[in-house]
Short mmCIF file of C-alpha atoms in Angstrom, two decimals:
data_model
loop_
_atom_site.label_atom_id
_atom_site.label_comp_id
_atom_site.label_asym_id
_atom_site.label_seq_id
_atom_site.Cartn_x
_atom_site.Cartn_y
_atom_site.Cartn_z
CA MET G 1 0.00 0.00 0.00
CA GLY G 2 1.26 3.50 -0.83
CA ARG G 3 1.72 6.35 1.62
CA LEU G 4 -1.49 7.10 3.50
CA PHE G 5 -0.94 10.87 3.69
CA GLY G 6 -1.09 12.88 0.47
CA THR G 7 -0.22 16.52 -0.13
CA ASP G 8 -3.16 17.63 2.00
CA GLY G 9 -3.80 14.99 4.64
CA ILE G 10 -5.66 11.74 4.11
CA ARG G 11 -8.40 11.57 1.51
CA GLY G 12 -10.59 8.85 0.05
CA LEU G 13 -14.06 7.48 -0.51
CA ALA G 14 -15.88 7.83 2.81
CA ASN G 15 -16.84 4.56 4.50
CA GLU G 16 -14.66 2.63 2.05
CA SER G 17 -10.98 3.58 1.82
CA LEU G 18 -11.61 6.25 4.45
CA SER G 19 -13.53 4.24 7.02
CA PRO G 20 -14.53 5.22 10.55
CA GLU G 21 -12.17 2.50 11.78
CA LEU G 22 -9.27 4.19 10.00
CA ALA G 23 -10.33 7.61 11.29
CA LEU G 24 -10.37 6.26 14.85
CA ARG G 25 -6.91 4.72 14.49
CA VAL G 26 -5.37 7.74 12.80
CA SER G 27 -6.71 10.14 15.42
CA GLY G 28 -5.49 7.88 18.20
CA ALA G 29 -2.03 7.69 16.65
CA ALA G 30 -1.95 11.46 16.15
CA ALA G 31 -2.89 11.91 19.80
CA GLN G 32 0.03 9.78 20.94
CA ILE G 33 2.54 11.82 18.96
CA LEU G 34 1.14 15.34 19.14
CA SER G 35 0.02 15.37 22.77
CA SER G 36 2.90 13.41 24.29
CA GLY G 37 3.79 14.69 27.74
CA LYS G 38 0.70 16.88 28.13
CA GLU G 39 -1.40 16.21 31.22
CA ARG G 40 -4.78 17.21 29.74
CA PRO G 41 -4.22 17.86 26.04
CA LEU G 42 -6.83 19.61 23.93
CA ALA G 43 -7.70 19.06 20.26
CA VAL G 44 -9.99 21.22 18.09
CA VAL G 45 -12.14 19.21 15.65
CA GLY G 46 -14.09 20.74 12.77
CA ARG G 47 -15.65 19.52 9.54
CA ASP G 48 -17.28 20.56 6.31
CA PRO G 49 -21.02 19.80 5.90
CA ARG G 50 -20.84 16.62 3.82
CA ALA G 51 -22.95 13.82 5.31
CA SER G 52 -20.05 11.46 6.00
CA GLY G 53 -18.45 14.15 8.14
CA GLU G 54 -20.88 13.39 10.94
CA MET G 55 -19.76 9.77 10.99
CA LEU G 56 -16.06 10.59 10.76
CA GLU G 57 -16.32 13.33 13.38
CA ALA G 58 -17.69 10.75 15.81
CA ALA G 59 -14.87 8.33 14.98
CA VAL G 60 -12.15 10.97 15.31
CA THR G 61 -13.62 12.18 18.59
CA ALA G 62 -13.71 8.60 19.90
CA GLY G 63 -10.09 8.02 18.93
CA LEU G 64 -8.96 11.21 20.62
CA THR G 65 -10.90 10.82 23.84
CA ALA G 66 -9.83 7.18 24.09
CA ALA G 67 -6.26 8.48 24.05
CA GLY G 68 -7.01 10.90 26.88
CA VAL G 69 -7.41 14.02 24.73
CA ASN G 70 -10.10 16.58 25.44
CA VAL G 71 -12.01 17.57 22.29
CA LEU G 72 -13.58 20.89 21.32
CA GLN G 73 -16.01 20.21 18.48
CA VAL G 74 -16.46 23.47 16.56
CA GLY G 75 -18.85 21.99 14.00
CA VAL G 76 -19.03 23.13 10.39
CA LEU G 77 -16.26 25.66 9.74
CA PRO G 78 -13.64 26.27 7.04
CA THR G 79 -10.27 24.57 7.25
CA PRO G 80 -8.47 27.86 8.00
CA ALA G 81 -10.90 28.51 10.85
CA VAL G 82 -9.96 25.21 12.49
CA ALA G 83 -6.28 26.06 12.07
CA TYR G 84 -6.88 29.53 13.57
CA LEU G 85 -8.86 28.19 16.52
CA THR G 86 -6.22 25.54 17.19
CA GLY G 87 -3.77 28.35 17.81
CA LEU G 88 -6.25 30.61 19.61
CA TYR G 89 -7.23 27.94 22.14
CA ASP G 90 -3.61 26.82 22.60
CA ALA G 91 -4.62 23.30 21.58
CA CYS G 92 -2.04 20.56 21.09
CA PHE G 93 -3.42 19.96 17.62
CA GLY G 94 -6.46 20.30 15.41
CA VAL G 95 -8.34 18.01 13.05
CA MET G 96 -10.35 19.08 10.02
CA ILE G 97 -12.63 16.53 8.38
CA SER G 98 -13.01 17.52 4.75
CA ALA G 99 -12.22 16.46 1.20
CA SER G 100 -11.95 20.11 0.11
CA HIS G 101 -13.01 20.45 -3.55
CA ASN G 102 -13.59 16.70 -4.07
CA PRO G 103 -17.10 15.36 -4.81
CA MET G 104 -19.45 14.63 -1.92
CA PRO G 105 -18.79 10.86 -1.61
CA ASP G 106 -15.15 11.56 -0.70
CA ASN G 107 -13.91 12.86 2.61
CA GLY G 108 -10.60 13.51 4.28
CA ILE G 109 -8.69 14.14 7.48
CA LYS G 110 -6.33 17.09 7.83
CA ILE G 111 -4.27 17.37 10.99
CA PHE G 112 -2.74 20.57 12.34
CA ALA G 113 0.05 20.73 14.89
CA ALA G 114 0.12 23.24 17.76
CA GLY G 115 -0.37 26.77 16.49
CA GLY G 116 -2.46 25.50 13.58
CA HIS G 117 0.50 24.51 11.40
CA LYS G 118 0.26 21.66 8.91
CA LEU G 119 2.29 18.59 9.75
CA ASP G 120 5.60 17.97 8.04
CA ASP G 121 6.28 14.68 6.24
CA ALA G 122 8.31 13.22 9.11
CA ILE G 123 5.47 13.57 11.63
CA GLU G 124 2.94 12.17 9.17
CA ASP G 125 5.24 9.18 8.67
CA ARG G 126 5.42 8.63 12.44
CA ILE G 127 1.62 8.71 12.69
CA GLU G 128 1.33 6.27 9.82
CA ALA G 129 3.91 3.91 11.38
CA LEU G 130 1.93 3.83 14.64
CA LEU G 131 -1.11 2.42 12.85
CA ALA G 132 0.60 -0.95 12.60
CA GLU G 133 1.42 -1.09 16.32
CA ASP G 134 -0.68 -2.12 19.32
CA VAL G 135 -2.61 0.67 21.00
CA GLY G 136 -1.03 -0.12 24.35
CA VAL G 137 -2.50 0.85 27.70
CA ARG G 138 -5.47 3.18 27.38
CA PRO G 139 -6.54 5.67 30.03
CA THR G 140 -9.58 4.83 32.13
CA GLY G 141 -11.79 6.66 34.57
CA ARG G 142 -10.81 10.31 34.87
CA GLY G 143 -8.10 9.81 32.27
CA ILE G 144 -10.57 9.53 29.38
CA GLY G 145 -10.91 12.72 27.34
CA ARG G 146 -14.01 14.87 27.52
CA VAL G 147 -16.02 16.44 24.69
CA VAL G 148 -17.28 19.99 24.45
CA ASN G 149 -19.47 21.19 21.59
CA ALA G 150 -19.04 24.81 20.56
CA SER G 151 -22.81 25.22 20.27
CA GLY G 152 -22.82 25.76 24.00
CA ALA G 153 -22.76 22.41 25.78
CA ARG G 154 -21.46 22.49 29.33
CA ASP G 155 -17.68 22.63 29.65
CA HIS G 156 -17.16 19.53 31.77
CA GLY G 157 -13.93 19.49 33.71
CA GLN G 158 -12.53 22.78 32.33
CA VAL G 159 -11.76 21.34 28.90
CA ILE G 160 -11.29 24.84 27.52
CA PRO G 161 -8.73 27.24 29.06
CA ASP G 162 -10.27 29.62 31.59
CA GLN G 163 -9.77 32.73 29.48
CA TYR G 164 -11.99 31.45 26.67
CA SER G 165 -15.66 30.62 26.46
CA VAL G 166 -16.98 27.53 24.69
CA ALA G 167 -19.51 29.39 22.57
CA GLY G 168 -18.68 31.97 19.93
CA THR G 169 -16.06 30.12 17.88
CA HIS G 170 -17.74 31.09 14.59
CA GLU G 171 -17.96 34.74 15.67
CA ARG G 172 -14.31 34.77 16.75
CA TYR G 173 -13.25 33.61 13.31
CA VAL G 174 -15.36 36.25 11.52
CA GLU G 175 -13.92 38.96 13.78
CA HIS G 176 -10.42 37.72 12.99
CA LEU G 177 -11.09 37.99 9.23
CA VAL G 178 -12.54 41.50 9.41
CA GLU G 179 -9.69 42.74 11.58
CA ALA G 180 -7.17 41.27 9.13
CA THR G 181 -8.89 43.05 6.23
CA ALA G 182 -8.52 46.50 7.81
CA GLN G 183 -10.53 48.17 5.06
CA ASP G 184 -14.12 49.33 4.75
CA LEU G 185 -15.66 47.57 1.75
CA SER G 186 -18.75 49.76 1.59
CA GLY G 187 -19.85 50.44 -1.98
CA LEU G 188 -18.70 47.10 -3.34
CA THR G 189 -21.16 44.38 -4.28
CA VAL G 190 -19.87 40.81 -4.33
CA VAL G 191 -21.38 37.48 -5.30
CA VAL G 192 -20.04 34.76 -3.00
CA ASP G 193 -20.38 31.18 -4.22
CA CYS G 194 -20.09 29.12 -1.03
CA ALA G 195 -20.09 25.73 -2.83
CA HIS G 196 -22.70 24.51 -0.31
CA GLY G 197 -19.63 24.06 1.87
CA ALA G 198 -18.00 24.94 5.15
CA ALA G 199 -18.16 28.72 4.66
CA ALA G 200 -21.88 28.89 3.88
CA GLU G 201 -22.48 30.89 7.06
CA VAL G 202 -19.21 32.52 8.07
CA GLY G 203 -18.19 33.53 4.53
CA PRO G 204 -21.11 35.87 3.73
CA ALA G 205 -21.07 37.06 7.35
CA ALA G 206 -17.45 38.19 7.08
CA PHE G 207 -18.02 40.14 3.86
CA ARG G 208 -21.09 41.84 5.33
CA GLU G 209 -19.22 42.73 8.53
CA ALA G 210 -16.52 44.33 6.37
CA GLY G 211 -19.17 46.56 4.78
CA ALA G 212 -19.78 44.91 1.43
CA THR G 213 -23.15 44.20 -0.15
CA VAL G 214 -23.27 40.42 -0.40
CA ILE G 215 -25.18 38.12 -2.71
CA ALA G 216 -24.63 34.63 -1.38
CA ILE G 217 -25.28 31.70 -3.71
CA ASN G 218 -24.97 27.95 -3.13
CA ALA G 219 -25.09 28.62 0.59
CA GLU G 220 -27.61 25.96 1.61
CA PRO G 221 -25.63 22.80 2.39
CA ASP G 222 -27.69 19.66 2.99
CA GLY G 223 -24.81 17.22 3.40
CA LEU G 224 -25.15 15.94 -0.17
CA ASN G 225 -24.73 18.99 -2.42
CA ILE G 226 -21.23 20.20 -1.53
CA ASN G 227 -19.23 21.21 -4.66
CA ASP G 228 -22.09 19.95 -6.84
CA GLY G 229 -21.92 22.12 -9.95
CA CYS G 230 -20.75 25.11 -7.94
CA GLY G 231 -17.79 26.64 -6.16
CA SER G 232 -14.21 27.04 -7.34
CA THR G 233 -14.34 23.93 -9.53
CA HIS G 234 -17.41 25.12 -11.47
CA LEU G 235 -16.83 28.80 -12.15
CA ALA G 236 -19.59 29.22 -14.73
CA THR G 237 -22.08 29.51 -11.85
CA VAL G 238 -20.45 32.56 -10.24
CA GLN G 239 -19.64 34.09 -13.63
CA GLN G 240 -23.31 34.04 -14.60
CA ALA G 241 -24.43 35.35 -11.21
CA VAL G 242 -22.06 38.33 -11.39
CA ARG G 243 -23.48 39.35 -14.76
CA GLU G 244 -27.09 38.83 -13.67
CA HIS G 245 -26.73 40.92 -10.51
CA GLY G 246 -24.43 43.57 -11.95
CA ALA G 247 -21.97 42.91 -9.12
CA ASP G 248 -18.47 44.34 -8.93
CA LEU G 249 -16.99 40.87 -8.67
CA GLY G 250 -17.67 37.26 -7.79
CA LEU G 251 -15.76 34.97 -5.46
CA ALA G 252 -15.91 31.18 -5.65
CA LEU G 253 -14.88 29.14 -2.62
CA ASP G 254 -14.36 25.39 -2.45
CA GLY G 255 -15.88 22.91 -0.03
CA ASP G 256 -13.65 23.73 2.92
CA ALA G 257 -13.04 27.37 1.88
CA ASP G 258 -9.25 27.22 1.90
CA ARG G 259 -9.15 28.48 -1.69
CA CYS G 260 -10.77 31.26 -3.68
CA LEU G 261 -11.04 32.09 -7.36
CA ALA G 262 -12.71 35.19 -8.73
CA ALA G 263 -14.68 36.68 -11.62
CA ASP G 264 -14.56 40.33 -12.64
CA ALA G 265 -17.61 42.52 -13.31
CA ASP G 266 -17.93 41.11 -16.84
CA GLY G 267 -17.79 37.53 -15.57
CA ASN G 268 -14.23 36.85 -16.73
CA VAL G 269 -12.25 34.42 -14.57
CA VAL G 270 -9.46 35.79 -12.37
CA ASP G 271 -7.38 32.80 -11.30
CA GLY G 272 -4.98 32.27 -8.43
CA ASP G 273 -1.96 33.59 -10.32
CA ALA G 274 -3.75 36.86 -11.10
CA ILE G 275 -4.97 37.14 -7.51
CA LEU G 276 -1.39 36.63 -6.26
CA ALA G 277 -0.10 39.28 -8.67
CA ILE G 278 -2.70 41.79 -7.46
CA LEU G 279 -2.03 41.10 -3.79
CA ALA G 280 1.75 41.05 -4.20
CA LEU G 281 1.71 44.49 -5.82
CA ASP G 282 -0.61 45.77 -3.08
CA MET G 283 1.73 44.60 -0.34
CA TYR G 284 4.81 45.72 -2.27
CA GLU G 285 3.47 49.27 -2.57
CA ALA G 286 2.60 49.29 1.14
CA GLY G 287 6.05 48.04 2.13
CA GLU G 288 4.53 44.83 3.53
CA LEU G 289 5.98 42.31 1.06
CA ALA G 290 8.94 40.93 3.00
CA LYS G 291 12.17 40.88 1.01
CA ASN G 292 10.10 41.92 -2.03
CA THR G 293 9.40 38.22 -2.53
CA LEU G 294 6.31 36.22 -3.49
CA VAL G 295 6.21 32.45 -3.02
CA GLY G 296 4.41 30.37 -5.65
CA THR G 297 4.65 26.80 -6.93
CA VAL G 298 5.95 25.03 -10.01
CA MET G 299 2.43 25.40 -11.43
CA SER G 300 2.67 29.21 -11.37
CA ASN G 301 2.16 30.48 -14.92
CA LEU G 302 5.10 31.95 -16.82
CA GLY G 303 3.06 35.13 -16.98
CA LEU G 304 3.31 35.51 -13.21
CA HIS G 305 7.08 35.14 -13.37
CA ILE G 306 7.22 37.88 -16.01
CA ALA G 307 4.84 40.25 -14.19
CA MET G 308 6.71 39.94 -10.91
CA ARG G 309 10.09 40.40 -12.55
CA GLU G 310 8.89 43.58 -14.26
CA ALA G 311 7.59 44.90 -10.92
CA GLY G 312 10.89 44.22 -9.15
CA ILE G 313 9.47 41.33 -7.14
CA THR G 314 11.20 37.97 -6.75
CA LEU G 315 9.06 34.88 -7.34
CA LEU G 316 10.20 31.71 -5.57
CA THR G 317 8.58 28.37 -6.43
CA THR G 318 7.96 25.23 -4.40
CA ALA G 319 6.37 21.85 -4.97
CA VAL G 320 2.57 21.88 -5.44
CA GLY G 321 0.64 22.04 -2.17
CA ASP G 322 0.02 24.95 0.17
CA ARG G 323 1.92 23.11 2.90
CA TYR G 324 5.11 23.47 0.83
CA VAL G 325 4.35 27.12 0.16
CA LEU G 326 3.90 27.65 3.89
CA GLU G 327 7.18 25.88 4.68
CA GLU G 328 9.02 28.26 2.33
CA LEU G 329 7.20 31.27 3.77
CA ARG G 330 8.26 30.28 7.28
CA ARG G 331 11.80 29.40 6.25
CA GLY G 332 12.43 32.69 4.51
CA GLY G 333 10.28 34.97 6.65
CA TYR G 334 8.15 35.92 3.63
CA THR G 335 4.67 37.44 3.90
CA LEU G 336 2.69 36.21 0.88
CA GLY G 337 2.45 32.98 -1.05
CA GLY G 338 0.00 30.76 -2.83
CA GLU G 339 -1.04 28.61 -5.73
CA GLN G 340 -2.69 28.99 -9.11
CA SER G 341 -5.59 26.93 -7.72
CA GLY G 342 -6.54 29.77 -5.37
CA HIS G 343 -4.78 28.83 -2.13
CA VAL G 344 -3.35 32.10 -0.82
CA ILE G 345 -1.47 32.33 2.48
CA PHE G 346 -0.87 35.42 4.57
CA PRO G 347 1.42 34.15 7.38
CA LYS G 348 0.63 37.20 9.50
CA PHE G 349 -3.01 36.14 9.68
CA GLY G 350 -3.10 32.38 9.17
CA THR G 351 -1.19 29.16 8.73
CA THR G 352 -3.03 27.81 5.70
CA GLY G 353 -4.82 29.01 2.60
CA ASP G 354 -7.94 31.02 3.47
CA GLY G 355 -10.45 31.64 0.70
CA VAL G 356 -12.58 34.13 2.59
CA LEU G 357 -9.58 36.19 3.70
CA THR G 358 -8.23 36.11 0.14
CA GLY G 359 -11.52 37.53 -1.16
CA LEU G 360 -11.56 40.21 1.52
CA LYS G 361 -7.98 41.26 0.73
CA LEU G 362 -8.74 41.36 -2.99
CA MET G 363 -11.73 43.62 -2.37
CA ALA G 364 -9.66 45.78 -0.03
CA ARG G 365 -7.25 46.44 -2.94
CA MET G 366 -10.23 47.40 -5.12
CA ALA G 367 -11.60 49.74 -2.45
CA ARG G 368 -8.26 51.47 -1.80
CA THR G 369 -7.41 52.00 -5.46
CA ARG G 370 -10.98 52.57 -6.69
CA ARG G 371 -10.15 50.27 -9.60
CA GLY G 372 -12.16 47.37 -10.97
CA LEU G 373 -10.94 43.81 -10.72
CA ALA G 374 -10.41 43.51 -14.48
CA ASP G 375 -8.14 46.56 -14.42
CA LEU G 376 -6.13 45.20 -11.50
CA ALA G 377 -5.83 41.76 -13.08
CA ALA G 378 -4.47 43.22 -16.32
CA VAL G 379 -1.02 43.27 -14.73
CA LEU G 380 -0.80 39.56 -15.54
CA HIS G 381 -0.59 38.37 -19.15
CA THR G 382 -1.15 34.64 -18.88
CA VAL G 383 0.90 32.38 -21.12
CA PRO G 384 -1.47 29.78 -22.66
CA GLN G 385 -1.52 26.68 -20.48
CA VAL G 386 -3.02 23.25 -21.08
CA LEU G 387 -3.56 20.86 -18.17
CA VAL G 388 -4.62 17.26 -18.77
CA ASN G 389 -5.47 14.91 -15.88
CA VAL G 390 -4.73 11.32 -16.86
CA PRO G 391 -6.28 8.52 -14.72
CA VAL G 392 -3.73 5.79 -13.98
CA SER G 393 -3.50 2.71 -11.77
CA ASP G 394 -0.22 3.72 -10.07
CA LYS G 395 0.55 7.44 -10.37
CA SER G 396 4.05 7.29 -8.88
CA LEU G 397 5.17 4.39 -11.06
CA VAL G 398 3.86 5.98 -14.24
CA ALA G 399 5.34 9.41 -13.54
CA ALA G 400 8.79 7.90 -12.96
CA ALA G 401 8.78 5.60 -16.03
CA PRO G 402 11.86 6.13 -18.26
CA GLU G 403 9.77 6.40 -21.42
CA ILE G 404 7.73 9.19 -19.84
CA ARG G 405 10.85 11.08 -18.78
CA ASP G 406 12.16 10.80 -22.35
CA ALA G 407 8.86 12.12 -23.73
CA VAL G 408 8.99 15.13 -21.41
CA LEU G 409 12.58 15.90 -22.44
CA GLU G 410 11.58 15.77 -26.11
CA ALA G 411 8.66 18.16 -25.50
CA GLU G 412 10.98 20.55 -23.66
CA ARG G 413 13.43 20.42 -26.59
CA ILE G 414 10.63 21.35 -28.99
CA LEU G 415 9.49 24.30 -26.85
CA GLY G 416 12.91 25.71 -26.09
CA ASP G 417 12.53 29.08 -24.33
CA SER G 418 8.97 29.60 -25.55
CA GLY G 419 7.30 27.42 -22.91
CA ARG G 420 7.66 24.70 -20.33
CA VAL G 421 6.44 21.22 -19.40
CA LEU G 422 5.47 19.88 -15.99
CA LEU G 423 4.37 16.33 -15.27
CA ARG G 424 3.52 15.30 -11.72
CA PRO G 425 1.41 12.79 -9.78
CA SER G 426 -1.68 14.21 -8.09
CA GLY G 427 -1.37 14.46 -4.34
CA THR G 428 -4.97 13.40 -3.69
CA GLU G 429 -6.12 11.19 -6.59
CA GLN G 430 -4.82 8.40 -8.84
CA LEU G 431 -4.00 10.87 -11.60
CA VAL G 432 -0.93 12.08 -13.40
CA ARG G 433 -1.21 15.78 -14.28
CA VAL G 434 0.34 16.86 -17.58
CA MET G 435 0.86 20.61 -17.93
CA VAL G 436 2.27 22.40 -20.97
CA GLU G 437 2.71 26.17 -21.37
CA ALA G 438 3.59 27.73 -24.73
CA THR G 439 3.20 31.07 -26.45
CA ASP G 440 1.45 29.15 -29.24
CA PRO G 441 -1.82 27.71 -27.80
CA ALA G 442 -2.11 25.10 -30.55
CA GLN G 443 1.38 23.85 -29.82
CA ALA G 444 0.63 23.65 -26.09
CA ARG G 445 -2.51 21.59 -26.77
CA GLN G 446 -0.77 19.24 -29.19
CA LEU G 447 2.18 18.55 -26.89
CA ALA G 448 -0.09 18.09 -23.86
CA ASP G 449 -2.33 15.65 -25.71
CA ASP G 450 0.67 13.69 -26.99
CA LEU G 451 2.17 13.43 -23.52
CA ALA G 452 -1.20 12.44 -22.03
CA LYS G 453 -1.49 9.59 -24.51
CA ARG G 454 2.00 8.39 -23.60
CA VAL G 455 1.13 8.51 -19.89
CA ALA G 456 -2.14 6.59 -20.42
CA SER G 457 -0.33 3.87 -22.36
CA VAL G 458 2.19 3.00 -19.62
#
């Protein structure tokens, strides 16, 4: 069996590859490693609204309390909210139950260390290794962990530190977002596509608190409709809504609201690279872009490299995954980073991508400059890019095959300096992603299709 943890936690088909039994064992193993030496450790547990989250939340809570960990269940909240609350409540770790932008039948488990930071590979490997070992002696009696629900259930045994109340976790997160925005958004009208996901309540609330006029769509989760034809993976919905309502912009979140993509007033898509360019220039002009450096990934479009170079900003790239972006941000002391997919990280305000905060910051730039989103996004001239997802039986084996490496080298030789090729295994699915950028769109499509066929044939 391959590595259990992917680029963003554990993910799979709920009640099949991601069973409640596995969730119980993983949470118990995480408790042993992340709460070692703590007398009464605390974990924050949140989830997105998909139906299987209720089942997995119960399993995770059981695994944690069986290991002697107190649990604060914060209910349905975005991934960045769980990370934020993990730090706010001085918890030993946090657990988010979500499959992000994946379809409803999937689910996942994301684990945050103290302070709300994502786990590094070494800790994930230690957790995974523990799954094959005996549980050992479990606590009994008073040693068993207690559960507090943020909806207001009684705080048995002082589970939460004295300085904090149990209730109000959702409000605390909204306040945090508005304070981080530091800009009145009055006069701006925004369509917010909540993807029937984790931000269905707190997302629109944050934009309204910041002063914007909000039109919330796909904000009625029923456990089954998350990401269904909406959100950041189905942008046509928000594009149409922006045009229909005459809004200044649209923002599309994903299921756990750790990413955000946008549409301008004419309904044109503004992707993560354009959002990063806009925000990097905003922070650069304000003297807030540390070392005049933006952190992106290998998927960042050539156009972003060019735009940043022309502005006097250095663009560093990492492997795909906001965890790797965050590692580079922390290592270098940088203040902005993100991905083309819409994960944007502001280390001053959070430890993971935050779609709602990204949207608020984007609107703050519009409000300060009195410029439309299309005008701001024009700083980036995107080099045509073709991305093909190829289903395979073993993504790592296929990606490393000698014949595939040779095919990539040949494509790079053909492109020369006019483009680039990237082939990588997906971190969450059995796919190999083939990406080709070229100044000639037809050439990019042809090379991408040829490489995809080679990948599929291995």
